[in-house]
Amino acid sequence: MPQTTQNPLSRRHLLQFGAGAIGTGVLTAGLKGGFVTPQPAIAKENLAPDQAIDLLMAGNQRFVANKRKNPHQDNARLTEVAKGQNPFAAILGCADSRVPSEIIFDQGLGDLFVCRVAGNIATDEQIGSLEFGAAVLGTKVIMVIGHERCGAVDATLKGAQVPGRIGTLLEAIQPAIAQMKAPAGDRMEAATKANVLYQVEQLKTSPVLAELIQQGKLKIIGGYYDLDTGVVSRVG
C-alpha cells in the first residue's frame, strides 16, 4: 500500500510555537513543501499596509459615488490569476448577502482574500485561512468588517434561542457584547462595532499574524458597513 503523507503543517502543530519560535519564513517554507507553492507576485506586491488600506477605502468611495471602475474583471485578468494569486488585502466579513467585498470595495479577480462567516467571527478556521493569506500570499491588511442590522449580533443581544449549530455563532459574539460599554446612541450599532473590535483582537493573538504586524508587513483593522449608504467607515 502507498504511504500516506501527512500534512507537515497542521494548525494544531503551528500553534504549539510561540511568536518567537516560528517565523513567517518557516511557515512559508512549510507550506511550499507540503501544501502549495506560491506563484510570483502578480501586482501590488510592494504595497505598504497603509497603502493597501487606502486602496480599499478609495474603492469604497467609488462604489458609494456610483463611479465604479470594475477593475480586474475581464478575461485577461481571469487568465492572469489562473497562474497564481497575490491579493493585496484580506477581508473577514459577514456571510450576509448584502455585503459582497469585491463589489463594495470595487475590486476584481485576485485582489481580495475573503473569508465570510455569519457575524464576521474569528474562528480557528478563519484565523488559519487569514494566516495563510498574509504569510504566504502576502496580504498587507486584514479588515474585519461588520455591518448595519447584522442578524447574528441582533440575535446575540436578544439572547435568542436558536436551533442547530447557529448557537455557536452567538457564543463567539457574546464576549464582545459582555465587554461593551453602555452606548450613548444606537445599541445595535454599538454592539456590532464592539464585535468587530473583539474579533480584531482575536486575530492579533495569532503568533503568525502578530509577527507580521511587528515586522511592519501587516495591519489588522476594523470596518463598519452601512447598508443604506454603502459607506465603509473605520472602527477603532
mmCIF file of C-alpha atoms in Angstrom:
data_model
loop_
_atom_site.group_PDB
_atom_site.id
_atom_site.type_symbol
_atom_site.label_atom_id
_atom_site.label_comp_id
_atom_site.label_asym_id
_atom_site.label_seq_id
_atom_site.Cartn_x
_atom_site.Cartn_y
_atom_site.Cartn_z
ATOM 1 C CA MET A 1 0.000 0.000 0.000
ATOM 2 C CA PRO A 2 1.267 3.514 -0.724
ATOM 3 C CA GLN A 3 2.275 5.551 2.280
ATOM 4 C CA THR A 4 0.083 8.453 3.277
ATOM 5 C CA THR A 5 1.969 11.724 3.540
ATOM 6 C CA GLN A 6 0.762 13.755 6.482
ATOM 7 C CA ASN A 7 0.321 17.483 6.032
ATOM 8 C CA PRO A 8 3.553 18.847 7.582
ATOM 9 C CA LEU A 9 1.882 21.982 8.928
ATOM 10 C CA SER A 10 -1.418 21.402 10.676
ATOM 11 C CA ARG A 11 -2.890 24.371 12.538
ATOM 12 C CA ARG A 12 -2.591 22.490 15.847
ATOM 13 C CA HIS A 13 1.120 21.936 15.210
ATOM 14 C CA LEU A 14 1.606 25.553 14.179
ATOM 15 C CA LEU A 15 0.081 26.993 17.327
ATOM 16 C CA GLN A 16 2.364 24.937 19.554
ATOM 17 C CA PHE A 17 5.024 27.503 18.733
ATOM 18 C CA GLY A 18 5.186 30.990 20.190
ATOM 19 C CA ALA A 19 5.788 34.054 18.099
ATOM 20 C CA GLY A 20 9.482 33.826 18.909
ATOM 21 C CA ALA A 21 9.755 30.200 17.873
ATOM 22 C CA ILE A 22 8.228 30.357 14.411
ATOM 23 C CA GLY A 23 8.919 32.904 11.732
ATOM 24 C CA THR A 24 6.872 33.589 8.653
ATOM 25 C CA GLY A 25 9.780 32.267 6.641
ATOM 26 C CA VAL A 26 9.406 28.900 8.365
ATOM 27 C CA LEU A 27 5.678 28.962 7.726
ATOM 28 C CA THR A 28 6.138 29.759 4.066
ATOM 29 C CA ALA A 29 8.748 27.052 3.666
ATOM 30 C CA GLY A 30 6.469 24.507 5.293
ATOM 31 C CA LEU A 31 3.602 25.410 3.002
ATOM 32 C CA LYS A 32 5.849 25.241 -0.033
ATOM 33 C CA GLY A 33 6.909 21.776 0.934
ATOM 34 C CA GLY A 34 3.549 20.255 1.748
ATOM 35 C CA PHE A 35 0.629 22.434 0.716
ATOM 36 C CA VAL A 36 1.154 24.911 -2.075
ATOM 37 C CA THR A 37 3.932 26.645 -3.958
ATOM 38 C CA PRO A 38 3.221 30.386 -4.141
ATOM 39 C CA GLN A 39 3.433 31.831 -7.613
ATOM 40 C CA PRO A 40 5.363 35.004 -8.467
ATOM 41 C CA ALA A 41 3.619 38.164 -7.344
ATOM 42 C CA ILE A 42 1.128 39.447 -9.879
ATOM 43 C CA ALA A 43 0.547 43.017 -8.724
ATOM 44 C CA LYS A 44 0.651 45.328 -5.713
ATOM 45 C CA GLU A 45 3.331 43.168 -4.081
ATOM 46 C CA ASN A 46 5.334 46.163 -2.869
ATOM 47 C CA LEU A 47 2.491 47.955 -1.123
ATOM 48 C CA ALA A 48 2.854 49.103 2.462
ATOM 49 C CA PRO A 49 -0.092 48.251 4.739
ATOM 50 C CA ASP A 50 -1.297 51.872 4.815
ATOM 51 C CA GLN A 51 -1.294 51.979 1.018
ATOM 52 C CA ALA A 52 -3.380 48.809 0.921
ATOM 53 C CA ILE A 53 -5.878 50.411 3.291
ATOM 54 C CA ASP A 54 -6.031 53.479 1.055
ATOM 55 C CA LEU A 55 -6.773 51.274 -1.969
ATOM 56 C CA LEU A 56 -9.639 49.595 -0.146
ATOM 57 C CA MET A 57 -11.174 52.849 1.023
ATOM 58 C CA ALA A 58 -10.758 54.529 -2.386
ATOM 59 C CA GLY A 59 -12.603 51.607 -3.942
ATOM 60 C CA ASN A 60 -15.439 52.005 -1.457
ATOM 61 C CA GLN A 61 -15.640 55.713 -2.242
ATOM 62 C CA ARG A 62 -16.044 54.865 -5.936
ATOM 63 C CA PHE A 63 -18.777 52.376 -5.065
ATOM 64 C CA VAL A 64 -20.666 54.920 -2.970
ATOM 65 C CA ALA A 65 -20.316 57.620 -5.659
ATOM 66 C CA ASN A 66 -21.509 55.185 -8.368
ATOM 67 C CA LYS A 67 -18.190 55.629 -10.161
ATOM 68 C CA ARG A 68 -17.006 52.041 -10.072
ATOM 69 C CA LYS A 69 -14.120 51.049 -12.325
ATOM 70 C CA ASN A 70 -14.898 47.306 -12.028
ATOM 71 C CA PRO A 71 -11.161 46.536 -12.289
ATOM 72 C CA HIS A 72 -9.650 43.116 -12.984
ATOM 73 C CA GLN A 73 -12.897 41.557 -14.151
ATOM 74 C CA ASP A 74 -12.107 40.744 -17.794
ATOM 75 C CA ASN A 75 -10.862 37.595 -19.483
ATOM 76 C CA ALA A 76 -7.270 38.833 -19.462
ATOM 77 C CA ARG A 77 -7.326 39.046 -15.674
ATOM 78 C CA LEU A 78 -9.019 35.652 -15.479
ATOM 79 C CA THR A 79 -6.122 34.136 -17.411
ATOM 80 C CA GLU A 80 -3.530 36.047 -15.386
ATOM 81 C CA VAL A 81 -4.704 34.942 -11.951
ATOM 82 C CA ALA A 82 -5.253 31.349 -13.058
ATOM 83 C CA LYS A 83 -1.448 31.075 -12.800
ATOM 84 C CA GLY A 84 -1.285 32.273 -9.190
ATOM 85 C CA GLN A 85 -2.690 34.803 -6.765
ATOM 86 C CA ASN A 86 -1.299 37.817 -4.951
ATOM 87 C CA PRO A 87 -4.218 39.562 -3.182
ATOM 88 C CA PHE A 88 -3.265 42.850 -1.574
ATOM 89 C CA ALA A 89 -5.905 42.746 1.177
ATOM 90 C CA ALA A 90 -7.893 40.206 3.172
ATOM 91 C CA ILE A 91 -11.428 40.603 4.486
ATOM 92 C CA LEU A 92 -13.070 38.827 7.397
ATOM 93 C CA GLY A 93 -16.679 39.678 6.659
ATOM 94 C CA CYS A 94 -20.179 38.567 7.435
ATOM 95 C CA ALA A 95 -21.882 35.964 5.248
ATOM 96 C CA ASP A 96 -24.744 38.429 4.726
ATOM 97 C CA SER A 97 -25.671 38.508 1.024
ATOM 98 C CA ARG A 98 -25.820 42.315 1.063
ATOM 99 C CA VAL A 99 -22.113 42.760 1.861
ATOM 100 C CA PRO A 100 -20.053 41.323 -1.041
ATOM 101 C CA SER A 101 -16.480 42.515 -0.530
ATOM 102 C CA GLU A 102 -15.353 42.739 -4.164
ATOM 103 C CA ILE A 103 -18.356 44.920 -5.019
ATOM 104 C CA ILE A 104 -18.357 47.318 -2.062
ATOM 105 C CA PHE A 105 -14.597 47.872 -2.418
ATOM 106 C CA ASP A 106 -14.697 47.947 -6.244
ATOM 107 C CA GLN A 107 -12.107 45.211 -6.709
ATOM 108 C CA GLY A 108 -11.796 42.221 -9.014
ATOM 109 C CA LEU A 109 -10.345 38.787 -9.536
ATOM 110 C CA GLY A 110 -7.285 38.116 -7.397
ATOM 111 C CA ASP A 111 -7.435 41.385 -5.455
ATOM 112 C CA LEU A 112 -9.016 40.285 -2.186
ATOM 113 C CA PHE A 113 -8.629 37.202 0.000
ATOM 114 C CA VAL A 114 -12.082 36.876 1.539
ATOM 115 C CA CYS A 115 -13.350 34.862 4.497
ATOM 116 C CA ARG A 116 -17.071 35.157 5.202
ATOM 117 C CA VAL A 117 -18.994 33.780 8.165
ATOM 118 C CA ALA A 118 -22.149 34.983 9.912
ATOM 119 C CA GLY A 119 -21.189 37.604 12.481
ATOM 120 C CA ASN A 120 -17.686 38.010 10.989
ATOM 121 C CA ILE A 121 -16.258 35.911 13.810
ATOM 122 C CA ALA A 122 -12.629 34.809 14.062
ATOM 123 C CA THR A 123 -12.908 31.030 14.378
ATOM 124 C CA ASP A 124 -9.849 28.784 14.247
ATOM 125 C CA GLU A 125 -10.606 28.059 10.602
ATOM 126 C CA GLN A 126 -10.933 31.732 9.719
ATOM 127 C CA ILE A 127 -7.729 32.608 11.573
ATOM 128 C CA GLY A 128 -5.863 29.811 9.847
ATOM 129 C CA SER A 129 -7.087 30.971 6.449
ATOM 130 C CA LEU A 130 -6.033 34.546 7.152
ATOM 131 C CA GLU A 131 -2.631 33.376 8.388
ATOM 132 C CA PHE A 132 -2.177 31.676 5.039
ATOM 133 C CA GLY A 133 -3.337 34.785 3.184
ATOM 134 C CA ALA A 134 -0.886 37.034 4.997
ATOM 135 C CA ALA A 135 2.166 34.806 5.440
ATOM 136 C CA VAL A 136 2.094 33.026 2.086
ATOM 137 C CA LEU A 137 0.036 35.118 -0.326
ATOM 138 C CA GLY A 138 1.259 38.432 1.066
ATOM 139 C CA THR A 139 -1.878 40.349 2.009
ATOM 140 C CA LYS A 140 -0.910 43.678 3.576
ATOM 141 C CA VAL A 141 -4.076 44.388 5.535
ATOM 142 C CA ILE A 142 -6.851 42.358 7.119
ATOM 143 C CA MET A 143 -10.119 44.203 7.608
ATOM 144 C CA VAL A 144 -12.752 42.744 9.900
ATOM 145 C CA ILE A 145 -15.967 44.277 8.643
ATOM 146 C CA GLY A 146 -19.296 44.238 10.433
ATOM 147 C CA HIS A 147 -22.462 45.770 9.059
ATOM 148 C CA GLU A 148 -25.645 47.574 9.936
ATOM 149 C CA ARG A 149 -28.541 45.402 11.128
ATOM 150 C CA CYS A 150 -26.453 42.228 11.473
ATOM 151 C CA GLY A 151 -28.773 39.345 12.301
ATOM 152 C CA ALA A 152 -26.141 37.413 14.251
ATOM 153 C CA VAL A 153 -25.365 40.371 16.504
ATOM 154 C CA ASP A 154 -29.067 41.141 16.950
ATOM 155 C CA ALA A 155 -29.800 37.556 17.989
ATOM 156 C CA THR A 156 -26.921 37.643 20.474
ATOM 157 C CA LEU A 157 -28.179 40.879 22.006
ATOM 158 C CA LYS A 158 -31.643 39.391 22.441
ATOM 159 C CA GLY A 159 -30.368 36.124 23.875
ATOM 160 C CA ALA A 160 -32.249 34.269 21.169
ATOM 161 C CA GLN A 161 -32.794 30.526 21.422
ATOM 162 C CA VAL A 162 -31.668 29.122 18.076
ATOM 163 C CA PRO A 163 -31.645 25.627 16.528
ATOM 164 C CA GLY A 164 -28.762 23.507 15.301
ATOM 165 C CA ARG A 165 -25.292 24.972 15.346
ATOM 166 C CA ILE A 166 -26.398 28.563 14.913
ATOM 167 C CA GLY A 167 -25.758 28.972 18.618
ATOM 168 C CA THR A 168 -22.022 28.570 18.096
ATOM 169 C CA LEU A 169 -22.046 31.847 16.175
ATOM 170 C CA LEU A 170 -23.778 33.649 19.029
ATOM 171 C CA GLU A 171 -21.338 32.167 21.556
ATOM 172 C CA ALA A 172 -18.444 33.682 19.593
ATOM 173 C CA ILE A 173 -20.092 37.124 19.713
ATOM 174 C CA GLN A 174 -21.164 37.057 23.382
ATOM 175 C CA PRO A 175 -17.740 38.077 24.809
ATOM 176 C CA ALA A 176 -17.832 41.244 22.697
ATOM 177 C CA ILE A 177 -21.300 42.101 23.983
ATOM 178 C CA ALA A 178 -20.236 41.415 27.563
ATOM 179 C CA GLN A 179 -17.329 43.856 27.243
ATOM 180 C CA MET A 180 -19.371 46.557 25.505
ATOM 181 C CA LYS A 181 -19.795 49.828 27.345
ATOM 182 C CA ALA A 182 -23.267 51.322 27.640
ATOM 183 C CA PRO A 183 -23.768 53.073 24.271
ATOM 184 C CA ALA A 184 -24.783 56.712 24.030
ATOM 185 C CA GLY A 185 -26.681 56.026 20.800
ATOM 186 C CA ASP A 186 -27.845 53.026 18.814
ATOM 187 C CA ARG A 187 -27.265 49.879 20.887
ATOM 188 C CA MET A 188 -27.287 47.604 17.862
ATOM 189 C CA GLU A 189 -24.632 49.651 16.063
ATOM 190 C CA ALA A 190 -22.525 49.815 19.217
ATOM 191 C CA ALA A 191 -22.743 46.045 19.646
ATOM 192 C CA THR A 192 -21.781 45.422 16.013
ATOM 193 C CA LYS A 193 -18.745 47.669 16.327
ATOM 194 C CA ALA A 194 -17.792 46.094 19.649
ATOM 195 C CA ASN A 195 -17.897 42.705 17.949
ATOM 196 C CA VAL A 196 -15.648 43.965 15.149
ATOM 197 C CA LEU A 197 -13.068 45.192 17.657
ATOM 198 C CA TYR A 198 -13.244 41.952 19.621
ATOM 199 C CA GLN A 199 -12.644 39.854 16.505
ATOM 200 C CA VAL A 200 -9.723 42.105 15.525
ATOM 201 C CA GLU A 201 -8.138 41.348 18.890
ATOM 202 C CA GLN A 202 -8.765 37.625 18.405
ATOM 203 C CA LEU A 203 -6.832 37.750 15.136
ATOM 204 C CA LYS A 204 -3.957 39.539 16.829
ATOM 205 C CA THR A 205 -3.488 36.588 19.201
ATOM 206 C CA SER A 206 -2.199 34.554 16.254
ATOM 207 C CA PRO A 207 1.607 34.271 16.538
ATOM 208 C CA VAL A 208 1.864 34.271 12.740
ATOM 209 C CA LEU A 209 -0.130 37.468 12.293
ATOM 210 C CA ALA A 210 1.436 39.119 15.338
ATOM 211 C CA GLU A 211 4.910 38.606 13.908
ATOM 212 C CA LEU A 212 3.915 40.151 10.569
ATOM 213 C CA ILE A 213 2.447 43.139 12.402
ATOM 214 C CA GLN A 214 5.661 43.539 14.418
ATOM 215 C CA GLN A 215 7.673 43.465 11.195
ATOM 216 C CA GLY A 216 5.516 46.232 9.703
ATOM 217 C CA LYS A 217 4.258 43.937 6.950
ATOM 218 C CA LEU A 218 0.620 43.753 8.050
ATOM 219 C CA LYS A 219 -2.136 45.750 9.714
ATOM 220 C CA ILE A 220 -5.398 44.406 11.111
ATOM 221 C CA ILE A 221 -8.211 46.944 11.220
ATOM 222 C CA GLY A 222 -11.959 47.119 11.763
ATOM 223 C CA GLY A 223 -14.675 48.426 9.487
ATOM 224 C CA TYR A 224 -18.429 49.024 9.591
ATOM 225 C CA TYR A 225 -20.660 48.859 6.514
ATOM 226 C CA ASP A 226 -23.800 50.987 6.281
ATOM 227 C CA LEU A 227 -26.418 49.019 4.353
ATOM 228 C CA ASP A 228 -28.347 52.172 3.463
ATOM 229 C CA THR A 229 -25.493 54.213 2.021
ATOM 230 C CA GLY A 230 -22.819 51.658 1.098
ATOM 231 C CA VAL A 231 -20.220 53.545 3.120
ATOM 232 C CA VAL A 232 -17.489 51.620 4.941
ATOM 233 C CA SER A 233 -16.165 53.523 7.962
ATOM 234 C CA ARG A 234 -13.142 52.627 10.087
ATOM 235 C CA VAL A 235 -13.786 51.184 13.539
ATOM 236 C CA GLY A 236 -11.292 51.645 16.330
#
